Coordinates of C-alpha atoms in Angstrom, one line a residue:
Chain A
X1 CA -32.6 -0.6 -0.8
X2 CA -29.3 0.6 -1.9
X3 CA -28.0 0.6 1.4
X4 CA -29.1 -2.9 2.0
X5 CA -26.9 -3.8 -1.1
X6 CA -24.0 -1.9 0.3
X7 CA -23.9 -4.2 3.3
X8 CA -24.6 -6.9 1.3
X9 CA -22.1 -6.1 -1.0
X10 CA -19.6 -6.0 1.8
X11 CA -20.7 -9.0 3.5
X12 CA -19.8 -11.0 0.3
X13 CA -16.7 -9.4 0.1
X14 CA -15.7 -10.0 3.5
X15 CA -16.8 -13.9 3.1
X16 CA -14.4 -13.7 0.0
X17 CA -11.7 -12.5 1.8
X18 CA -12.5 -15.5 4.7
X19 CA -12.1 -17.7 2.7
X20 CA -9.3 -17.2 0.7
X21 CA -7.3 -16.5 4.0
X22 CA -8.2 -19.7 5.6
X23 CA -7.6 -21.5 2.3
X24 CA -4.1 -20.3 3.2
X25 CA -4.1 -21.2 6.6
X26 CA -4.0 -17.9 8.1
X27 CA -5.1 -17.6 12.0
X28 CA -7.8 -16.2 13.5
X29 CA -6.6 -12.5 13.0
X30 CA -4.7 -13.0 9.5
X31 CA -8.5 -14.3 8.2
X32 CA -10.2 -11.2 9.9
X33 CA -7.7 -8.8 8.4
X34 CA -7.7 -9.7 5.2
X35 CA -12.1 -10.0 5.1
X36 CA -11.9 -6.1 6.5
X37 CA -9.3 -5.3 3.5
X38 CA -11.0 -7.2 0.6
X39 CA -13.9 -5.7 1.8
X40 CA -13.6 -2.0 2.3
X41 CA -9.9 -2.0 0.5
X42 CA -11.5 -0.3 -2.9
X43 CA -13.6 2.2 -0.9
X44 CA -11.0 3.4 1.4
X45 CA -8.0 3.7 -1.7
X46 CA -10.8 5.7 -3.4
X47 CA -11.3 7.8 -0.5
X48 CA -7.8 8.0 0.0
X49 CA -7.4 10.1 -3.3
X50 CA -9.9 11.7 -3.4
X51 CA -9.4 13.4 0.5
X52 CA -12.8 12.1 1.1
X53 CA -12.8 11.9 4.5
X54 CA -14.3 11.1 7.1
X55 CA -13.5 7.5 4.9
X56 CA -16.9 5.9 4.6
X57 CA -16.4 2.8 6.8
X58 CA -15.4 5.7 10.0
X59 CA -18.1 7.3 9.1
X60 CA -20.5 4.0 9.2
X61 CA -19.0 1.7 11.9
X62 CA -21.9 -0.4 11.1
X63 CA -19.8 -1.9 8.1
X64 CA -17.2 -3.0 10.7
X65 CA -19.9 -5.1 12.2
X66 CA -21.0 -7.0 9.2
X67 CA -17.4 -7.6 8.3
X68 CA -17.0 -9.1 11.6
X69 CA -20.2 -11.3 11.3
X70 CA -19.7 -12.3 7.8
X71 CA -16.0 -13.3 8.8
X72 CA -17.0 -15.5 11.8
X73 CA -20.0 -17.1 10.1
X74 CA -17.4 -18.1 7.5
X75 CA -15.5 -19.9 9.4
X76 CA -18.4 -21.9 11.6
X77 CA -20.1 -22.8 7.9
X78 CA -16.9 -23.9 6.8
X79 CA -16.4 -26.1 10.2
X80 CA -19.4 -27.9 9.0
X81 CA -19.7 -28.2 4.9
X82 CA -18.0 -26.9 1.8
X83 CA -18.5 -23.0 0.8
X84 CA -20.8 -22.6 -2.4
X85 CA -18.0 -21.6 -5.0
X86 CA -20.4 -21.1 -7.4
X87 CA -22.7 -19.1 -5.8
X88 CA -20.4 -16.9 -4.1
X89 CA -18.9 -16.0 -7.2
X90 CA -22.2 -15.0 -8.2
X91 CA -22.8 -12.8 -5.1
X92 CA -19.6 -11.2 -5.7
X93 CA -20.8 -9.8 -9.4
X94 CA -23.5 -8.1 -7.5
X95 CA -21.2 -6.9 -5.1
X96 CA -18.6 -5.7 -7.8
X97 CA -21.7 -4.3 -9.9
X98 CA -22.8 -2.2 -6.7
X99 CA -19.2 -0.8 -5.7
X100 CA -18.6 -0.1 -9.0
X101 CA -21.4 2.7 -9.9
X102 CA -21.7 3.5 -6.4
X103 CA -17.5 4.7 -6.4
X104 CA -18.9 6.1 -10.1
X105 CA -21.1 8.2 -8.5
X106 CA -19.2 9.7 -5.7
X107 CA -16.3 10.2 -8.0
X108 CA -19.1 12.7 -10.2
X109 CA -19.9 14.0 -7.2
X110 CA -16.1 15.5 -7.8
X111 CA -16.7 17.2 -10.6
X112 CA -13.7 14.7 -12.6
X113 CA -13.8 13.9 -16.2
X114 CA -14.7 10.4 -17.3
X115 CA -11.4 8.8 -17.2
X116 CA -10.8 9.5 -13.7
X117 CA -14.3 8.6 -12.7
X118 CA -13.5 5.1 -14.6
X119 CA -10.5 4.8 -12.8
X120 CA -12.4 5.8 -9.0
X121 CA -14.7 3.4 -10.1
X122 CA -12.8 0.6 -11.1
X123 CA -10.6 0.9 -8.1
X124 CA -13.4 0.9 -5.9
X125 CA -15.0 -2.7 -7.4
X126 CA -11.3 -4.2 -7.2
X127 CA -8.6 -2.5 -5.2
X128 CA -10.1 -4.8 -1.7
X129 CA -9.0 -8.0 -3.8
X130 CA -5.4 -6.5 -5.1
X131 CA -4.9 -5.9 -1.5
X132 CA -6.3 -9.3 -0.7
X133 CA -3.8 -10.8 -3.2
X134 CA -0.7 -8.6 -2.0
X135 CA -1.2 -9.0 1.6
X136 CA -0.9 -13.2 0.9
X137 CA 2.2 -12.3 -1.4
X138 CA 0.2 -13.6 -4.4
X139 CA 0.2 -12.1 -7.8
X140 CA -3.1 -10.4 -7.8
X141 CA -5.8 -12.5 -9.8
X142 CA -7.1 -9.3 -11.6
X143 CA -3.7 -9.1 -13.8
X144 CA -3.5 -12.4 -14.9
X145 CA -6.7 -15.0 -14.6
X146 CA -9.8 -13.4 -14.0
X147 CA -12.8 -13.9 -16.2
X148 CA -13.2 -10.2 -17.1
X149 CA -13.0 -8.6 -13.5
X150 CA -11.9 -5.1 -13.4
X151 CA -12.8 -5.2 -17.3
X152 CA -16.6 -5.5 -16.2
X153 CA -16.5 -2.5 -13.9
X154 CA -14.6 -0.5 -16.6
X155 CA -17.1 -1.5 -19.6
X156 CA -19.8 -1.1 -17.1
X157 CA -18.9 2.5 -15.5
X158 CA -18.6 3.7 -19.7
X159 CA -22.1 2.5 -20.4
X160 CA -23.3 4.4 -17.0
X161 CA -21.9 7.4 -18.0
X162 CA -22.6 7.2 -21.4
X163 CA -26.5 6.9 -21.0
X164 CA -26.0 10.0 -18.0
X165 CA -24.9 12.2 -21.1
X166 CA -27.3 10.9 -23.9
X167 CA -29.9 12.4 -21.2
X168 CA -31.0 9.0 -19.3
X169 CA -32.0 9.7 -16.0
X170 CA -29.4 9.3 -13.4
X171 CA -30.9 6.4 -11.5
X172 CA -31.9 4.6 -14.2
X173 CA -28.0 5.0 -15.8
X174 CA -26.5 3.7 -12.6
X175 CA -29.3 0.7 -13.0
X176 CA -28.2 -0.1 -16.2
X177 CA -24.2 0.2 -15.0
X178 CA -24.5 -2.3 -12.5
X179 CA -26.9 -4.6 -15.1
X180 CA -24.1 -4.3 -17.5
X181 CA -21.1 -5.1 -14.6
X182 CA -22.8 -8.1 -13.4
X183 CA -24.2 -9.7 -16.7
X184 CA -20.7 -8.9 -18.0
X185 CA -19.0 -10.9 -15.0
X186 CA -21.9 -13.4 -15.0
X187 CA -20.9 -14.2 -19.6
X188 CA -17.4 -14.1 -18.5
X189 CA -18.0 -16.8 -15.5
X190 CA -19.8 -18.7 -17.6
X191 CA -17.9 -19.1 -20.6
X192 CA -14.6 -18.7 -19.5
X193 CA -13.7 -15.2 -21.5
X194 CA -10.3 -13.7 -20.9
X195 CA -8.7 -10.7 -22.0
X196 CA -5.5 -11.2 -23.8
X197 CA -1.9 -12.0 -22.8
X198 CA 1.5 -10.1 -24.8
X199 CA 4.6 -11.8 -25.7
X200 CA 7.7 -9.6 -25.2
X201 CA 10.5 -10.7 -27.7
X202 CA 13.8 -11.4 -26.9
Chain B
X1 CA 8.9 10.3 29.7
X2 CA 6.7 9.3 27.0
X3 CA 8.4 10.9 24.9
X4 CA 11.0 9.0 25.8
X5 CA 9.5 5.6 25.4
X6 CA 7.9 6.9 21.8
X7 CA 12.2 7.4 20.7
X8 CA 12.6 3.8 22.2
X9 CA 9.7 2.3 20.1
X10 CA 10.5 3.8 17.3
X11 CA 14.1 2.9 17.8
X12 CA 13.4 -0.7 18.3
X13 CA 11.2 -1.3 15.3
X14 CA 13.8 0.2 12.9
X15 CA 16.2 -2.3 14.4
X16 CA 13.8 -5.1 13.8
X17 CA 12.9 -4.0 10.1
X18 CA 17.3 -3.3 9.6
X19 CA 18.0 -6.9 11.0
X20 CA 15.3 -8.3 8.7
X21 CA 16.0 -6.6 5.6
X22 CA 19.7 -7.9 6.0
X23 CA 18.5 -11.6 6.9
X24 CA 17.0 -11.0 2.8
X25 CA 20.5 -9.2 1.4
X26 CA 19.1 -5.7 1.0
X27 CA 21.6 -3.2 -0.1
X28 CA 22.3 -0.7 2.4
X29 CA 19.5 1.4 1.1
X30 CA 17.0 -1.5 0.9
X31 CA 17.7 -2.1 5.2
X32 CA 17.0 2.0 5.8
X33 CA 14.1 2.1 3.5
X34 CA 13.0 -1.0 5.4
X35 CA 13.6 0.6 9.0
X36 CA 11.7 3.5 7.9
X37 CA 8.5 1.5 6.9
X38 CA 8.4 -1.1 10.3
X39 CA 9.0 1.9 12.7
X40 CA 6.9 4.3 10.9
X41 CA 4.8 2.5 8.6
X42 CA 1.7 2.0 11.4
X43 CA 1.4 5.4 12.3
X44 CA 1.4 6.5 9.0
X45 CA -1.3 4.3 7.9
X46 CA -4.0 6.0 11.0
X47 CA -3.1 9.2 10.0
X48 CA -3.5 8.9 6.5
X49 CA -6.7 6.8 7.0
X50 CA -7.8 9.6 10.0
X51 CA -6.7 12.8 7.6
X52 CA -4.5 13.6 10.3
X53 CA -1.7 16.1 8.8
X54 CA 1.1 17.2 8.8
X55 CA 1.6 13.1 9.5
X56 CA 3.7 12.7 13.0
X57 CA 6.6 12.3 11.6
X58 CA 6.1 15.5 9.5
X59 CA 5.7 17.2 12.0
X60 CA 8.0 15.9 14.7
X61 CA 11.5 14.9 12.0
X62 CA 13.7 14.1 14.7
X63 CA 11.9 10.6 14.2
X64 CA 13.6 10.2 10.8
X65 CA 17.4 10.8 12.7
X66 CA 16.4 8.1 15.2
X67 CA 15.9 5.4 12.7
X68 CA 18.6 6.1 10.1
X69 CA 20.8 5.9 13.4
X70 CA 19.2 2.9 14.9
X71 CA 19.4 1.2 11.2
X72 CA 23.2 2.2 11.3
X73 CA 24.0 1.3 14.8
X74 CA 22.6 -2.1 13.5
X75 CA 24.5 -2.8 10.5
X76 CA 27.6 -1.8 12.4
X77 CA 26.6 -4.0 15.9
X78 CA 25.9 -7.3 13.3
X79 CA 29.7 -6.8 11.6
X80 CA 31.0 -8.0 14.9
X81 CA 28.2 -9.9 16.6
X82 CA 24.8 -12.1 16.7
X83 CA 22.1 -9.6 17.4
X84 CA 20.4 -10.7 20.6
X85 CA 17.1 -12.1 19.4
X86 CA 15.3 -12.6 22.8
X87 CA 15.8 -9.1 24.3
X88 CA 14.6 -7.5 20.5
X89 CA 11.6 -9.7 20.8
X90 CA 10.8 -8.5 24.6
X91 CA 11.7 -4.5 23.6
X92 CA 9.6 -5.1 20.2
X93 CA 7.0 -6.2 23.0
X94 CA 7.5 -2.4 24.7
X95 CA 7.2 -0.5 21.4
X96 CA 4.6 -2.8 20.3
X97 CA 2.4 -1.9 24.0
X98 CA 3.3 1.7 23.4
X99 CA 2.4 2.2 19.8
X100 CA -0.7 0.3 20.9
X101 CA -2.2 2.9 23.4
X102 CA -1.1 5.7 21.8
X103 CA -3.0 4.9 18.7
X104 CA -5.9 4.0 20.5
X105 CA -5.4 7.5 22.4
X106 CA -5.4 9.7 19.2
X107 CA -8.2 7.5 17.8
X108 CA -10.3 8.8 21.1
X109 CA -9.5 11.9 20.2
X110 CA -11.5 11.7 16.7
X111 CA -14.7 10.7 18.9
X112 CA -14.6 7.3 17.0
X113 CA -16.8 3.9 18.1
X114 CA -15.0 1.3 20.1
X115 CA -14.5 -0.8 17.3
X116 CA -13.0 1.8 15.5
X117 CA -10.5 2.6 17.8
X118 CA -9.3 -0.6 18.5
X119 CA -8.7 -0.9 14.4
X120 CA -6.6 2.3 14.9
X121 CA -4.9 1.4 17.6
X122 CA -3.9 -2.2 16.1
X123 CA -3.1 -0.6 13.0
X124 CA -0.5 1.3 15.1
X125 CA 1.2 -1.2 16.4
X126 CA 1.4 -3.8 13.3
X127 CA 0.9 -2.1 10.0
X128 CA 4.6 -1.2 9.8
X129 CA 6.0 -4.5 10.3
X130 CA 3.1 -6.1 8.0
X131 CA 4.6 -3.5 5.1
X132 CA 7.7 -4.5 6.0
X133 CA 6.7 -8.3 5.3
X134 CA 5.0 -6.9 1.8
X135 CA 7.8 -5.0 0.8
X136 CA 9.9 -8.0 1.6
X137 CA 7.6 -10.5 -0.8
X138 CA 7.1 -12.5 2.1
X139 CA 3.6 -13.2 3.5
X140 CA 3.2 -11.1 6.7
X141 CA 4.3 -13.0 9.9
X142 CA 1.5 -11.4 11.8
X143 CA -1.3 -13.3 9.4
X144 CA 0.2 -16.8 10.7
X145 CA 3.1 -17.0 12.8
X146 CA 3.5 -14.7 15.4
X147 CA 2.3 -15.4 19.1
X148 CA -0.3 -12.9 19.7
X149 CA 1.2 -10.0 18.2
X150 CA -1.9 -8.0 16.7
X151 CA -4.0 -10.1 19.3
X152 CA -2.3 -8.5 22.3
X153 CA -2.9 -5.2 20.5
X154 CA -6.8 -5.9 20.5
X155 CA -7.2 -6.7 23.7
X156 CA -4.7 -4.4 25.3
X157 CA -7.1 -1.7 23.8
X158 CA -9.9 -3.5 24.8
X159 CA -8.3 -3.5 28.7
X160 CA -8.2 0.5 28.0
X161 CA -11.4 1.3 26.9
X162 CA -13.3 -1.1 29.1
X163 CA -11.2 0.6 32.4
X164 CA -12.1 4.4 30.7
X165 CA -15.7 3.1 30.7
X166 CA -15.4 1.9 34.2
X167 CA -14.2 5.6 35.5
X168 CA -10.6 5.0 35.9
X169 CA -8.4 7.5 35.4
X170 CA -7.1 8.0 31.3
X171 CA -3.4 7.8 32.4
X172 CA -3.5 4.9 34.7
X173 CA -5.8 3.0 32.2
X174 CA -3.2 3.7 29.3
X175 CA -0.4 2.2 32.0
X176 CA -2.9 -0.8 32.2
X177 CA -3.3 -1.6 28.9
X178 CA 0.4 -1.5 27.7
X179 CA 0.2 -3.7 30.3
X180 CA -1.9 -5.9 29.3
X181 CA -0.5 -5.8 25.7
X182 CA 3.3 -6.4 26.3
X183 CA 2.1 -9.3 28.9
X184 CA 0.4 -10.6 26.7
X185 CA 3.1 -10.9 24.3
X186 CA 5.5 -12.2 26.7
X187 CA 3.5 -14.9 27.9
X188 CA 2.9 -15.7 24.1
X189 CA 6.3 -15.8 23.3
X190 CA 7.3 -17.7 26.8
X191 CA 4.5 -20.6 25.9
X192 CA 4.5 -20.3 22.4
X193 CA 1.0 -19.5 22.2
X194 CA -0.7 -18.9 18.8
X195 CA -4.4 -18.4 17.6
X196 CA -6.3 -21.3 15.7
X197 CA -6.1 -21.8 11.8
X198 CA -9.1 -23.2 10.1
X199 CA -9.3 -26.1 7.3
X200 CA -11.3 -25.4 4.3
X201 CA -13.2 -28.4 3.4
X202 CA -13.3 -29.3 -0.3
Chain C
X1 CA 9.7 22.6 -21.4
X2 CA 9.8 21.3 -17.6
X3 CA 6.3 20.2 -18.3
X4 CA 6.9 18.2 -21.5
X5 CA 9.8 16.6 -19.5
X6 CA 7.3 15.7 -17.0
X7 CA 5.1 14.1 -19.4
X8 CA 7.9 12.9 -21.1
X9 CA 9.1 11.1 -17.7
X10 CA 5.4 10.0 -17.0
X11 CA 5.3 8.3 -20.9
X12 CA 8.6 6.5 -20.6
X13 CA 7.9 5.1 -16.3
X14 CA 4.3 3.6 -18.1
X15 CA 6.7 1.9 -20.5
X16 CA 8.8 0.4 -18.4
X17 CA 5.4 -0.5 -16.6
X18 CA 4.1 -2.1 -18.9
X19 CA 7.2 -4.2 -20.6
X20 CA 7.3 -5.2 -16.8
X21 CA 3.7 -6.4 -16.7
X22 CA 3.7 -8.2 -20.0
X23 CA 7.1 -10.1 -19.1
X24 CA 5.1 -11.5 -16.5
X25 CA 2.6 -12.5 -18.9
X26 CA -0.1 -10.1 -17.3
X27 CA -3.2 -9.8 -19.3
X28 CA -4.5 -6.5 -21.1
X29 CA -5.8 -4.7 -17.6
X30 CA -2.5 -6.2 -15.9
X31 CA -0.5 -4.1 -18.3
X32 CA -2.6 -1.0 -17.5
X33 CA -2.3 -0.9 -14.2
X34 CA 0.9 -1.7 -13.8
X35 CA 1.8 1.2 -16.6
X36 CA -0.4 3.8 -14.5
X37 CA 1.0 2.3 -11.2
X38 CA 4.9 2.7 -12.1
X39 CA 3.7 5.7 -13.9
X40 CA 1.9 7.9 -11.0
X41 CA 3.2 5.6 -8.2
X42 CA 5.4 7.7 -6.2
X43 CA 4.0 11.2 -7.2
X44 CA 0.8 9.7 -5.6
X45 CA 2.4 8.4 -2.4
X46 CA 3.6 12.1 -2.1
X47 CA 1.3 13.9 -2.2
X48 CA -0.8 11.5 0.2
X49 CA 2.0 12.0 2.6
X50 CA 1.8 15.5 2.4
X51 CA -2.0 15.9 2.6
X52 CA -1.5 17.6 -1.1
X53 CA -5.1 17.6 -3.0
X54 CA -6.5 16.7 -5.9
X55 CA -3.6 14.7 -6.4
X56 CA -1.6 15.5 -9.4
X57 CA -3.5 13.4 -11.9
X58 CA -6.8 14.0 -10.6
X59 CA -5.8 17.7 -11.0
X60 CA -3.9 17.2 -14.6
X61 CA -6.0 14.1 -16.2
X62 CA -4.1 14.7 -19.1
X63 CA -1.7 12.3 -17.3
X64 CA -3.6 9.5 -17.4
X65 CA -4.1 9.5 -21.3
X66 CA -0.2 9.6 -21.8
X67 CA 0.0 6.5 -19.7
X68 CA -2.6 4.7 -21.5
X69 CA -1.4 6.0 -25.2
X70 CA 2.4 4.9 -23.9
X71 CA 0.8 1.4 -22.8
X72 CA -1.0 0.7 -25.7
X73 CA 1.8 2.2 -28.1
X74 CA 4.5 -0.5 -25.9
X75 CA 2.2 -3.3 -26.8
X76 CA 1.9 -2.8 -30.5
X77 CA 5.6 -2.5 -30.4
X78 CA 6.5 -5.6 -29.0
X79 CA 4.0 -7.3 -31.8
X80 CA 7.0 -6.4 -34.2
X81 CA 10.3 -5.7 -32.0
X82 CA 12.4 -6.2 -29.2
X83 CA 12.2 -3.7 -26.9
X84 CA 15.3 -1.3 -27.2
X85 CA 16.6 -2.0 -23.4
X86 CA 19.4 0.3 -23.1
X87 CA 17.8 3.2 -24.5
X88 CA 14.7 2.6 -21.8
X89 CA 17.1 2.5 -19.4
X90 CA 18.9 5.8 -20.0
X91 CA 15.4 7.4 -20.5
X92 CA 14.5 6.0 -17.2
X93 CA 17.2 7.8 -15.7
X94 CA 15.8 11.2 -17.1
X95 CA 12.3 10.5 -15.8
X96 CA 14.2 9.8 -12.3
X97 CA 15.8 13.0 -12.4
X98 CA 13.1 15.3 -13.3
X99 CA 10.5 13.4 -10.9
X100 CA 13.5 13.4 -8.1
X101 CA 14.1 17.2 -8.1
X102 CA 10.3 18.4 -9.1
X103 CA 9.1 16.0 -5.8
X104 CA 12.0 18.1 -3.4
X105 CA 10.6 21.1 -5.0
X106 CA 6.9 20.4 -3.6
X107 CA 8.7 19.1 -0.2
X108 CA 10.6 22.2 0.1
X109 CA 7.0 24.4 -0.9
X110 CA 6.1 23.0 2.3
X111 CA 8.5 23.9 4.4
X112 CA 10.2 20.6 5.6
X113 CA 13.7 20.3 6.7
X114 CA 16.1 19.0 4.3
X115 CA 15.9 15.1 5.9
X116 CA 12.3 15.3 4.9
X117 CA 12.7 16.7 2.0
X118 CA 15.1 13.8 0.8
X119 CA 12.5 11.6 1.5
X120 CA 9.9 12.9 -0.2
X121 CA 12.4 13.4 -3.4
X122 CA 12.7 10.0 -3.1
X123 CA 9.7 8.8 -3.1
X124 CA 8.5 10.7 -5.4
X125 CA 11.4 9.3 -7.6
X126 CA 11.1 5.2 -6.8
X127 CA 7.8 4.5 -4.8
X128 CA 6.4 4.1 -8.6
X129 CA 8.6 1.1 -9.2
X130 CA 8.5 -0.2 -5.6
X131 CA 4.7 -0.6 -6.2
X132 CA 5.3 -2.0 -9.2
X133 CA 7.3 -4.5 -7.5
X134 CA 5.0 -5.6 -5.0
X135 CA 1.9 -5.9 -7.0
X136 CA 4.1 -8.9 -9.0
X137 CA 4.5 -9.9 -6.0
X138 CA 8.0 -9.7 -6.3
X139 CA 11.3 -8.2 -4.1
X140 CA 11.3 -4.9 -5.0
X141 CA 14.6 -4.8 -7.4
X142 CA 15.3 -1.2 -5.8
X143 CA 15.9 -3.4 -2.6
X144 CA 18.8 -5.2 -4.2
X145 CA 19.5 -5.4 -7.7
X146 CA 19.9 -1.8 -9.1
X147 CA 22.2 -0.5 -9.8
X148 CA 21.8 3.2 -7.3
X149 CA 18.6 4.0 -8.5
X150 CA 17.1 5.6 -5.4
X151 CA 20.8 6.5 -4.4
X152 CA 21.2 8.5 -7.1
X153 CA 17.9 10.4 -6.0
X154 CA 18.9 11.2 -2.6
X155 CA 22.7 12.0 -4.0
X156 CA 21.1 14.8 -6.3
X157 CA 18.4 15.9 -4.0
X158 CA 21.5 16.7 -1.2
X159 CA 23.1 18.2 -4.3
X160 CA 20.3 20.3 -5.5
X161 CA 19.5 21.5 -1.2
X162 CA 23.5 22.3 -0.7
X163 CA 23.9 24.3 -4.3
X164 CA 20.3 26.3 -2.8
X165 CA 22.1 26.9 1.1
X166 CA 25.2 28.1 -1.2
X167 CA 23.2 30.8 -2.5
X168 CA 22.5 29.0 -5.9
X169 CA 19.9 30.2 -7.8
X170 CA 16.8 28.1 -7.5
X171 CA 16.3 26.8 -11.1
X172 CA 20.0 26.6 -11.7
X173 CA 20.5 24.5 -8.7
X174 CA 17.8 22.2 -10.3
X175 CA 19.0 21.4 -13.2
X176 CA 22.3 20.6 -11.4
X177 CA 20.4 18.3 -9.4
X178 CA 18.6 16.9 -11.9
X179 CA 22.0 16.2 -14.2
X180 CA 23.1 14.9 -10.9
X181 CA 20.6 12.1 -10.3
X182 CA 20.9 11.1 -13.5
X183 CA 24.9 11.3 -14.2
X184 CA 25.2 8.9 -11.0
X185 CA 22.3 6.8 -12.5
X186 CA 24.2 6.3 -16.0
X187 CA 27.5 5.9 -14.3
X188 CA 26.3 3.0 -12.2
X189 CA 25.2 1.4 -15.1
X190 CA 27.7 1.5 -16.8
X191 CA 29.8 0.7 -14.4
X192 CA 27.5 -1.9 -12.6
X193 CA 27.8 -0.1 -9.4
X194 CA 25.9 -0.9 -6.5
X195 CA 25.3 -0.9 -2.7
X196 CA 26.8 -2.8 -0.2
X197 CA 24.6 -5.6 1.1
X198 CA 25.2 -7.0 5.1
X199 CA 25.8 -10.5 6.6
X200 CA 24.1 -11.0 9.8
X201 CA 25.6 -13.5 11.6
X202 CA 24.1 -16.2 13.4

């Protein structure tokens, strides 16, 4: 079931990345590049520093595949009616949720202390749309108008390990983290929230 | 003789990033650092992403001599004439066919799926110039204007793999596919050529 | 003492991070990661590069908590002050030095020649603030505003490698680097020295 996630997951990314690429008139390749690095960007910059190789999409070229097929049913739906904005920004909370505990858990499996695993963690939910954002020479989203991104994964990766140490079971903890993630996301959507901005004087 | 052609490539590129970092008024370091990151920046990238160490041009630093003197042979050529666009775009072509194949050969050698390999090998050939365009704040030229730059890549190491398959000999496959890639580019180029865009309704 | 420079260096990078982030009216998690980007930036590329794991934070996570404690001490600052630019600025040219000269340290640990070496020392010096650059979607100022920032790196690195080939004792020939880097850095300052920058005609 998790697995089935994982590919969902990435299939929503990729869609995310699509989309955003044709909105700015990319070709062809420039909208399949950017679905592949909004949608394994986080795993592989994980993977990356943690010298976890083979990285997970070499390992599964499966994931290619659905990044492929999620790419170029985008762009036939979009021949024909307008993409669900709504909805996908729903699917992406459940993909952010997922990526989140699941680079949680393999940053544990590293033996790091909590910070670290927040920060494996948080990069693994949102380093695909930084990428995303940098490859189209855009100020990344996450810094400056999302409702409670990155902040989701960061809140919800705490609470995961949080309820590891009071002596929840693991499974159950990793439930709860990606509960948290999305239902955080989902408030944030929904009513708008936004962390704060800082004047610097003079 | 590869060899040879690798020295060329790698020459070539660092011109292209030196003339392009100047077109933007880099400093003198800004147009090296940027002929660094086009002629190496590709290979980099598969190595990192393959754990591949020491990284080739580690291992092999002569490459760093023949792009500090390409960059400088550039800056000194443009103080007393145009640089000559249309050959740099046909010998960008070369380097572009020979990075190509030689990614896609060292991505053979990891035992990797088809699809994986032709990733590798496309990564190769454009990452460097696609840093190049981020470093540069500009959106990368491969995403939307180019005429079948990464495209030739793909099916250049398409050409290769399906002529492997088909029994032919590695070598004269590999002569194949360059080929196919830097033909492919020229004709682009020639007719102006470019892949679709797609309109996002809504 | 090297090592409270190091953190020293690490605290005042996040600042400059983070005064960076908030200028551009970044939220809360902006500031962060751009503080822990400049801060860890080009230590990270490094060691990437040179296949060096854990990575220096994920070995020392220490780090991280400086970055966040220099963040979060930069924004209750600014509530109250202006922040004190020419004093960052000279502090910044500390942090260059030590993170220069410690980065062709590790390089030389690994037995490069001395043109690698000089690029690692480099990177390890300005990749921080080049990333920094780029994920504001900006020209990276080292490309063509400062005032021989990564100059100054490779300057003292060829410094510190000649005074070692002399027969200079190791750690002597460090700090002369390291006063180097940083003598060049506060001169051009000063003095508003920079670069050359080239006209490409046509």
């Amino acid at each position: 079931m998790l697995a089935l996630f994982a590919y969902l997951g990435t299939g929503v990314f990729a869609v995310s990345g699509a989309l955003a690429a044709a909105r700015k008139s990319f070709d062809l390749l420039g909208i399949v590049v950017i679905a592949f690095v909004t949608a394994i960007g986080g795993g592989t910059v994980r993977d990356l520093l943690l010298d976890r190789h083979p990285i997970f999409w070499v390992r599964e070229p499966r994931i290619g595949w659905v990044i492929l097929g999620s790419a170029f049913l985008t762009l036939l739906f979009i021949r024909f009616r307008k993409p669900p904005k709504r909805a996908l920004l729903y699917a992406d909370a459940l993909g952010l949720a997922l990526f989140t505990i699941s680079g949680a858990q393999i940053a544990e499996g590293f033996g790091l202390p909590a910070l670290t695993i927040v920060m494996m963690a948080t990069i693994t939910g949102s380093a695909g749309g930084v990428l995303r954002d940098v490859l189209s020479a855009e100020v990344p989203l996450l810094f400056r108008q999302t409702e409670l991104y990155a902040t989701a994964s960061i809140a919800g990766t705490a609470g995961y390990l949080l309820l590891e140490s009071l002596g929840v079971d693991r499974e159950a903890a990793a439930w709860m983290g990606m509960t948290l993630v999305a239902a955080l996301r989902f408030t944030a959507i929904r009513y708008g929230l936004k962390l704060p901005v800082f004047q610097v004087p003079g």
